[in-house]
Amino acid sequence: MNITKEQIDELNAVVKVAVTKDDYQDKVESILKDYRKQANIPGFRKGQVPMGLIKKQYGKAVLVDEVNKLLQDNLNKYLTEEKLDVLGNPLPKQRDNFNWDAEDFEFEFELGLAPSFEVDLKSKKAITEYKIVADDKMINEQVERIQKQYGTLASKAEVSKKDEVVGVFKNEEEEIENKATLEISTLKSKKATDALVGSKVGDVITINTKGLFSEDQELASALGIQAEKAEKLAIDVTFTIEEINEREPAKLDQDLFDKLFGKDVVSSEEELKAKIKEDSEQQFAQQADQKLLNDITENFIDTTKFDLPTDFLKKWIKLTGEKVLTDEEATEEFEKSEKGLRYQLIEGKIITENKLQVQFDELKEFSKGFIKSQMAQFGQMNPAEEELENIAGRVLSNQDEVKRLSEQLMSQKLLTLYKEKANLKTKEVTYENFVKEVYG
């Protein structure tokens, strides 16, 4: 078998594969002999069917199958040995007059080649690295939420603005009947608030759904309907009051601190606020890191210029999906995926040039940390090392999980590299200002 490459330009090439009878004959003959041993054809004893009849019935199919296997194996081997960095997969060039009755064959494959380019980790313009801090306002609001969450309910006779009201929403036409709890202070509608304040158990209040809450999701939850329906809903509903409760905030004492963080981890209000600040800023750091990673990614895509084998990639997209696309559909799919492909190439070059790798021991420790944080959310603050080892072993036996965790760990390694080498400027903001600045 002879394989040669014709370079069309920097991004396109054609590989020609010449297959002779000597390359496939022995294998084809061996398979046909096996077929003969197993063949059951009327008029012949098993194993005694004439080889000529076997070749006539199965020869062409076996030949085609074996030649295609040879092509696949040898073409992949050639690409690896020649260190050709291809995009997509080789595309066979179609030949209308191809003759499978010949003894020797020649095949041609189009290749789309990855471009050569350089990546400058230190951009000319500094990229903002946000440091999000938990300010006193946020910490105090969190303390109030904790006190409210762990507080006690006291029954009341009449609704006031600081109460929680349990009742049933109804609207027969829209088939709404749902029990819900309303916090009067969180209602957006002043008209609804005024209608509820002063009411008693058993009263039926008519409320319009438009502008009742700040978010459509809150309305959907209260009425027991889909969020899509809640977006456009502007109807009158009745609300029958079943309970009126005032929530008395929990005391900031050792019993509450132990419920929140475990025995004696926190022992004063000052330590509680310090713990809230620490935990909040750890969570904020993850959001800030993701923002930084996104911004650096966008910067690389904008500033790292290179051409792609566009025509080849469109053709590859057109021919290799579940169904053959039109030229217009293939162009549209290429345009959707081009940005992601460019970053894959950039990221791959950064990983290679900086020798970033994910070792199994690193991945195992990373997965244990991930498992530990998940368990903490369900109150298991200090799992045993043996338990973590067992869970990590099960997780890493799943190849999809290995891939997902490996990608997350590599993102961390890339982020560490960027923080060391990229041109960054630090900006300290509160979480409220971060949200306004980043998300509008």
Coordinates of C-alpha atoms in Angstrom, one line a residue:
M1 CA 0.0 0.0 0.0
N2 CA 1.3 3.4 -1.0
I3 CA 0.2 6.7 0.6
T4 CA 1.2 10.1 -0.7
K5 CA 0.1 13.7 0.2
E6 CA -0.5 16.5 -2.2
Q7 CA -0.4 19.9 -0.5
I8 CA -3.1 22.2 -2.0
D9 CA -2.3 25.2 0.2
E10 CA -1.5 25.8 3.9
L11 CA -4.9 24.6 5.1
N12 CA -5.9 22.0 2.5
A13 CA -4.3 18.8 1.2
V14 CA -5.3 15.6 -0.6
V15 CA -4.0 12.2 0.5
K16 CA -3.9 9.5 -2.2
V17 CA -4.0 5.8 -1.2
A18 CA -3.0 3.1 -3.7
V19 CA -4.2 -0.4 -2.7
T20 CA -2.9 -3.4 -4.6
K21 CA -4.2 -7.0 -4.8
D22 CA -1.3 -8.1 -2.6
D23 CA -2.6 -5.8 0.2
Y24 CA -6.0 -7.5 0.6
Q25 CA -5.9 -10.8 -1.2
D26 CA -4.8 -13.1 1.6
K27 CA -7.3 -11.6 4.1
V28 CA -10.2 -11.9 1.6
E29 CA -9.3 -15.5 0.7
S30 CA -9.2 -16.4 4.4
I31 CA -12.6 -14.9 5.1
L32 CA -14.1 -16.6 2.0
K33 CA -12.7 -20.0 3.2
D34 CA -14.4 -19.5 6.6
Y35 CA -17.6 -18.6 4.7
R36 CA -17.3 -21.9 2.7
K37 CA -17.0 -23.9 5.9
Q38 CA -20.2 -22.4 7.4
A39 CA -22.3 -22.0 4.2
N40 CA -25.6 -23.8 4.0
I41 CA -26.7 -23.8 0.3
P42 CA -29.4 -26.2 -1.0
G43 CA -27.8 -29.0 -3.1
F44 CA -24.5 -29.0 -1.3
R45 CA -23.2 -30.5 1.9
K46 CA -22.0 -28.1 4.6
G47 CA -18.4 -27.2 3.9
Q48 CA -18.5 -28.6 0.3
V49 CA -19.9 -25.6 -1.5
P50 CA -17.7 -24.8 -4.6
M51 CA -15.4 -21.8 -3.9
G52 CA -16.5 -20.3 -7.2
L53 CA -20.1 -20.1 -5.9
I54 CA -18.9 -18.6 -2.6
K55 CA -16.9 -15.9 -4.4
K56 CA -19.8 -15.1 -6.7
Q57 CA -22.2 -14.7 -3.8
Y58 CA -20.0 -13.1 -1.2
G59 CA -16.7 -12.1 -2.8
K60 CA -17.6 -8.5 -3.8
A61 CA -19.0 -7.6 -0.3
V62 CA -16.0 -9.1 1.5
L63 CA -13.6 -7.3 -0.8
V64 CA -15.2 -3.9 -0.2
D65 CA -15.3 -4.5 3.5
E66 CA -11.7 -5.5 3.8
V67 CA -10.4 -2.7 1.5
N68 CA -12.4 -0.1 3.6
K69 CA -10.8 -1.5 6.8
L70 CA -7.4 -1.3 5.3
L71 CA -8.0 2.3 4.2
Q72 CA -9.3 3.3 7.7
D73 CA -6.4 1.7 9.6
N74 CA -3.6 2.8 7.3
L75 CA -4.9 6.3 6.8
N76 CA -5.2 6.9 10.6
K77 CA -1.7 5.4 11.0
Y78 CA -0.3 7.7 8.3
L79 CA -1.9 10.9 9.8
T80 CA -0.4 10.0 13.2
E81 CA 3.1 9.2 11.9
E82 CA 3.2 12.3 9.7
K83 CA 1.8 14.4 12.6
L84 CA -0.9 15.9 10.5
D85 CA -3.2 18.0 12.6
V86 CA -6.5 17.7 10.8
L87 CA -9.8 19.3 11.4
G88 CA -12.9 17.1 11.2
N89 CA -12.2 13.8 9.4
P90 CA -10.7 13.0 6.0
L91 CA -13.4 13.2 3.3
P92 CA -13.3 10.7 0.5
K93 CA -13.4 12.2 -3.0
Q94 CA -16.3 10.8 -4.9
R95 CA -15.6 9.1 -8.2
D96 CA -18.6 8.2 -10.4
N97 CA -16.6 5.6 -12.5
F98 CA -15.0 3.7 -9.6
N99 CA -14.6 0.0 -10.6
W100 CA -14.6 -2.6 -7.8
D101 CA -14.0 -5.3 -10.4
A102 CA -10.4 -4.1 -10.8
E103 CA -7.5 -5.7 -8.8
D104 CA -5.8 -2.4 -7.8
F105 CA -7.5 0.7 -6.5
E106 CA -6.7 4.3 -5.8
F107 CA -8.5 6.4 -3.3
E108 CA -8.3 10.1 -2.6
F109 CA -9.2 11.9 0.6
E110 CA -9.5 15.7 1.2
L111 CA -7.9 17.0 4.4
G112 CA -8.6 20.2 6.3
L113 CA -5.5 21.2 8.2
A114 CA -5.3 23.1 11.4
P115 CA -3.7 26.6 10.9
S116 CA -0.4 27.7 12.4
F117 CA -0.7 30.7 14.8
E118 CA 0.8 32.2 17.9
V119 CA -1.1 33.0 21.1
D120 CA -0.1 36.0 23.2
L121 CA -1.1 35.4 26.8
K122 CA -0.4 39.0 27.8
S123 CA -2.9 41.1 25.9
K124 CA -2.2 44.8 25.2
K125 CA -5.4 45.9 27.0
A126 CA -5.7 44.8 30.6
I127 CA -8.6 42.5 31.4
T128 CA -10.6 43.1 34.6
E129 CA -10.3 40.6 37.4
Y130 CA -13.1 41.2 39.8
K131 CA -12.7 40.8 43.6
I132 CA -16.2 40.6 45.0
V133 CA -16.5 41.5 48.7
A134 CA -19.5 40.9 51.0
D135 CA -20.3 44.3 52.5
D136 CA -22.0 45.0 55.8
K137 CA -25.4 45.5 54.1
M138 CA -25.3 42.0 52.5
I139 CA -24.0 40.4 55.7
N140 CA -26.7 42.0 57.8
E141 CA -29.4 40.9 55.3
Q142 CA -28.1 37.4 55.4
V143 CA -28.2 37.4 59.3
E144 CA -31.8 38.6 59.1
R145 CA -32.7 35.8 56.6
I146 CA -31.1 33.2 58.9
Q147 CA -33.0 34.5 61.8
K148 CA -36.2 34.4 59.8
Q149 CA -35.6 30.9 58.4
Y150 CA -34.9 29.5 61.8
G151 CA -37.5 31.6 63.6
T152 CA -40.8 30.5 65.1
L153 CA -44.4 31.2 63.9
A154 CA -47.0 32.9 66.1
S155 CA -50.6 32.8 65.0
K156 CA -52.4 36.1 64.5
A157 CA -56.0 37.3 64.1
E158 CA -55.4 40.0 61.6
V159 CA -53.0 40.5 58.7
S160 CA -50.2 43.1 59.0
K161 CA -47.5 44.1 56.5
K162 CA -44.9 41.9 58.3
D163 CA -47.0 38.7 58.4
E164 CA -47.0 35.5 56.4
V165 CA -50.5 34.4 55.1
V166 CA -51.4 30.9 54.1
G167 CA -54.3 30.6 51.7
V168 CA -55.8 29.2 48.5
F169 CA -55.7 31.0 45.1
K170 CA -58.7 30.2 42.8
N171 CA -59.8 31.0 39.3
E172 CA -62.3 28.6 37.8
E173 CA -61.9 29.8 34.2
E174 CA -58.1 29.2 34.2
E175 CA -58.5 26.1 36.4
I176 CA -56.4 27.5 39.1
E177 CA -56.7 26.2 42.7
N178 CA -53.4 26.3 44.6
K179 CA -52.4 26.6 48.3
A180 CA -49.6 29.1 48.8
T181 CA -47.9 31.2 51.5
L182 CA -47.6 34.9 50.9
E183 CA -45.0 37.1 52.6
I184 CA -46.9 40.4 52.6
S185 CA -43.6 42.4 52.7
T186 CA -42.4 40.8 49.4
L187 CA -45.5 41.7 47.4
K188 CA -44.9 44.2 44.6
S189 CA -48.5 45.3 44.2
K190 CA -49.5 48.0 46.6
K191 CA -53.2 47.4 45.8
A192 CA -52.9 43.8 46.7
T193 CA -51.0 44.6 49.9
D194 CA -53.7 47.2 50.9
A195 CA -56.4 44.6 50.2
L196 CA -54.8 41.9 52.4
V197 CA -53.7 44.1 55.4
G198 CA -56.5 44.0 58.0
S199 CA -58.0 40.8 56.7
K200 CA -58.9 37.8 58.9
V201 CA -58.9 34.0 58.6
G202 CA -61.8 33.0 56.3
D203 CA -61.8 36.3 54.3
V204 CA -61.9 36.0 50.6
I205 CA -59.8 38.7 48.8
T206 CA -59.8 39.4 45.1
I207 CA -56.4 40.1 43.7
N208 CA -55.2 40.8 40.2
T209 CA -52.1 38.8 39.1
K210 CA -50.6 41.6 37.0
G211 CA -47.6 43.1 38.9
L212 CA -48.4 41.0 42.0
F213 CA -44.7 39.8 42.3
S214 CA -41.4 41.1 41.1
E215 CA -40.7 37.9 39.2
D216 CA -42.9 35.7 37.0
Q217 CA -41.5 32.6 38.7
E218 CA -42.9 33.8 42.0
L219 CA -46.4 34.1 40.5
A220 CA -46.1 30.7 38.8
S221 CA -45.2 29.1 42.1
A222 CA -48.0 30.9 44.0
L223 CA -50.7 29.9 41.4
G224 CA -49.3 26.5 40.6
I225 CA -48.9 27.2 36.9
Q226 CA -46.1 27.1 34.3
A227 CA -43.7 30.1 34.2
E228 CA -44.5 30.6 30.5
K229 CA -48.2 31.1 31.4
A230 CA -47.4 33.4 34.3
E231 CA -45.5 35.8 32.0
K232 CA -48.6 37.0 30.2
L233 CA -51.2 36.4 33.0
A234 CA -53.3 39.4 34.0
I235 CA -56.5 38.1 35.7
D236 CA -58.4 38.4 38.9
V237 CA -58.0 35.5 41.4
T238 CA -59.6 35.0 44.8
F239 CA -57.4 34.3 47.8
T240 CA -59.1 32.6 50.7
I241 CA -57.1 33.1 53.9
E242 CA -56.5 30.0 56.0
E243 CA -53.7 31.1 58.4
I244 CA -52.1 34.3 59.5
N245 CA -48.7 34.0 61.1
E246 CA -46.0 36.4 62.4
R247 CA -42.5 35.0 62.2
E248 CA -40.5 35.7 65.3
P249 CA -36.8 35.8 64.4
A250 CA -34.5 33.2 66.0
K251 CA -32.2 34.4 68.7
L252 CA -28.5 34.7 67.8
D253 CA -27.4 32.1 70.4
Q254 CA -25.2 29.1 70.6
D255 CA -28.0 26.7 69.7
L256 CA -28.6 28.5 66.4
F257 CA -24.8 28.7 65.7
D258 CA -24.4 25.0 66.2
K259 CA -27.4 24.2 63.9
L260 CA -25.8 26.3 61.2
F261 CA -22.1 25.2 61.4
G262 CA -21.7 22.4 63.8
K263 CA -20.9 22.4 67.5
D264 CA -18.8 25.3 68.7
V265 CA -17.5 26.3 65.2
V266 CA -19.1 29.7 65.8
S267 CA -19.7 31.2 69.2
S268 CA -20.7 34.9 68.7
E269 CA -22.6 37.2 66.4
E270 CA -19.2 38.7 65.3
E271 CA -18.0 35.2 64.4
L272 CA -21.2 34.5 62.6
K273 CA -20.8 37.6 60.4
A274 CA -17.2 36.7 59.8
K275 CA -18.2 33.2 58.7
I276 CA -20.9 34.5 56.5
K277 CA -18.4 36.9 54.9
E278 CA -15.9 34.1 54.4
D279 CA -18.4 31.7 52.9
S280 CA -20.0 34.3 50.7
E281 CA -16.7 35.6 49.3
Q282 CA -15.6 32.0 48.5
Q283 CA -18.8 31.6 46.4
F284 CA -18.3 35.0 44.8
A285 CA -14.7 34.0 43.9
Q286 CA -16.1 31.2 41.8
Q287 CA -18.4 33.6 39.9
A288 CA -15.5 36.1 39.5
D289 CA -13.2 33.4 38.2
Q290 CA -15.8 32.3 35.6
K291 CA -16.3 35.8 34.5
L292 CA -12.5 36.2 34.1
L293 CA -12.2 32.9 32.2
N294 CA -15.1 34.1 29.8
D295 CA -13.4 37.5 29.3
I296 CA -10.0 36.0 28.6
T297 CA -11.6 33.5 26.2
E298 CA -13.4 36.2 24.3
N299 CA -10.1 38.3 24.2
F300 CA -8.2 35.3 22.7
I301 CA -10.8 34.8 20.0
D302 CA -10.8 38.5 19.1
T303 CA -7.1 39.0 19.1
T304 CA -5.7 35.7 17.8
K305 CA -6.0 35.8 14.1
F306 CA -5.8 32.8 11.8
D307 CA -7.6 31.4 8.8
L308 CA -9.6 28.1 8.7
P309 CA -10.2 25.7 5.9
T310 CA -13.7 27.1 5.6
D311 CA -14.8 25.4 2.4
F312 CA -13.6 22.0 3.6
L313 CA -15.3 22.4 7.0
K314 CA -18.6 23.4 5.4
K315 CA -18.4 20.4 3.1
W316 CA -17.5 18.1 6.1
I317 CA -20.5 19.5 8.0
K318 CA -22.7 19.0 5.0
L319 CA -21.8 15.3 4.4
T320 CA -21.1 13.8 7.9
G321 CA -24.2 14.5 9.9
E322 CA -27.2 12.3 10.4
K323 CA -28.6 13.6 7.1
V324 CA -26.9 15.4 4.2
L325 CA -27.5 19.2 4.5
T326 CA -28.0 21.8 1.8
D327 CA -25.2 24.2 1.2
E328 CA -27.1 26.9 3.0
E329 CA -27.7 24.7 6.1
A330 CA -24.0 23.7 6.2
T331 CA -23.0 27.3 6.0
E332 CA -25.3 28.2 8.9
E333 CA -24.0 25.3 11.0
F334 CA -20.4 26.3 10.3
E335 CA -21.1 29.9 11.4
K336 CA -22.7 28.7 14.6
S337 CA -19.7 26.5 15.5
E338 CA -16.8 28.6 14.2
K339 CA -16.3 30.6 17.4
G340 CA -16.1 27.4 19.5
L341 CA -13.8 25.7 17.0
R342 CA -11.4 28.7 17.1
Y343 CA -11.2 28.6 20.8
Q344 CA -10.7 24.8 20.8
L345 CA -7.6 25.4 18.7
I346 CA -6.4 28.3 20.8
E347 CA -6.9 26.4 24.1
G348 CA -5.3 23.3 22.7
K349 CA -2.2 25.3 21.7
I350 CA -2.0 26.9 25.1
I351 CA -2.3 23.6 26.9
T352 CA 0.4 22.0 24.7
E353 CA 2.9 25.0 24.8
N354 CA 2.5 25.2 28.6
K355 CA 2.6 21.4 29.1
L356 CA -0.6 21.4 31.1
Q357 CA -1.8 17.9 32.0
V358 CA -4.4 16.2 34.2
Q359 CA -2.9 13.4 36.2
F360 CA -5.1 10.6 37.7
D361 CA -4.0 11.4 41.3
E362 CA -4.9 15.1 40.7
L363 CA -8.2 14.1 39.2
K364 CA -9.0 11.9 42.2
E365 CA -8.2 14.6 44.7
F366 CA -10.2 17.1 42.7
S367 CA -13.2 14.7 42.6
K368 CA -13.0 14.2 46.4
G369 CA -13.1 18.0 46.9
F370 CA -16.1 18.2 44.7
I371 CA -17.8 15.3 46.5
K372 CA -17.0 16.9 49.9
S373 CA -18.6 20.2 48.9
Q374 CA -21.7 18.4 47.6
M375 CA -22.0 16.5 50.9
A376 CA -21.6 19.7 52.9
Q377 CA -24.8 21.1 51.2
F378 CA -26.7 18.3 52.9
G379 CA -25.2 18.8 56.3
Q380 CA -22.3 16.3 56.1
M381 CA -19.5 18.6 57.1
N382 CA -16.7 16.1 57.9
P383 CA -17.0 12.9 55.9
A384 CA -14.5 10.2 56.6
E385 CA -11.6 9.8 54.2
E386 CA -12.5 6.2 53.5
E387 CA -16.0 7.3 52.5
L388 CA -14.6 9.9 50.1
E389 CA -12.3 7.4 48.6
N390 CA -15.1 4.9 47.9
I391 CA -17.4 7.6 46.4
A392 CA -14.5 9.0 44.3
G393 CA -13.8 5.4 43.0
R394 CA -17.4 5.0 41.9
V395 CA -17.5 8.4 40.2
L396 CA -14.2 7.8 38.4
S397 CA -15.4 4.5 37.1
N398 CA -17.8 6.4 34.9
Q399 CA -16.1 7.7 31.8
D400 CA -18.6 10.5 31.3
E401 CA -17.8 11.8 34.8
V402 CA -14.1 11.4 34.2
K403 CA -14.4 13.6 31.1
R404 CA -16.5 16.2 32.8
L405 CA -14.2 16.4 35.9
S406 CA -11.1 16.4 33.7
E407 CA -12.5 19.4 31.8
Q408 CA -13.2 21.3 35.0
L409 CA -9.8 20.6 36.4
M410 CA -8.1 21.7 33.2
S411 CA -10.2 24.9 33.3
Q412 CA -8.7 25.5 36.8
K413 CA -5.2 24.9 35.5
L414 CA -5.8 27.3 32.6
L415 CA -7.2 29.9 35.0
T416 CA -4.2 29.6 37.2
L417 CA -1.9 30.1 34.2
Y418 CA -3.9 33.2 33.0
K419 CA -3.7 34.7 36.5
E420 CA 0.1 34.3 36.4
K421 CA 0.7 35.5 32.8
A422 CA -2.2 37.5 31.5
N423 CA -2.4 41.3 31.7
L424 CA -5.0 41.8 34.5
K425 CA -6.2 44.6 36.6
T426 CA -8.0 44.0 39.8
K427 CA -11.3 45.7 40.6
E428 CA -12.9 45.3 44.0
V429 CA -16.7 45.5 44.0
T430 CA -19.7 44.5 46.2
Y431 CA -21.8 41.6 44.8
E432 CA -24.6 44.1 44.1
N433 CA -22.3 46.3 42.0
F434 CA -20.8 43.2 40.3
V435 CA -24.2 42.1 39.1
K436 CA -25.1 45.6 37.9
E437 CA -21.8 46.0 36.1
V438 CA -21.6 42.5 34.5
Y439 CA -25.2 41.6 33.9
G440 CA -26.8 45.0 33.7

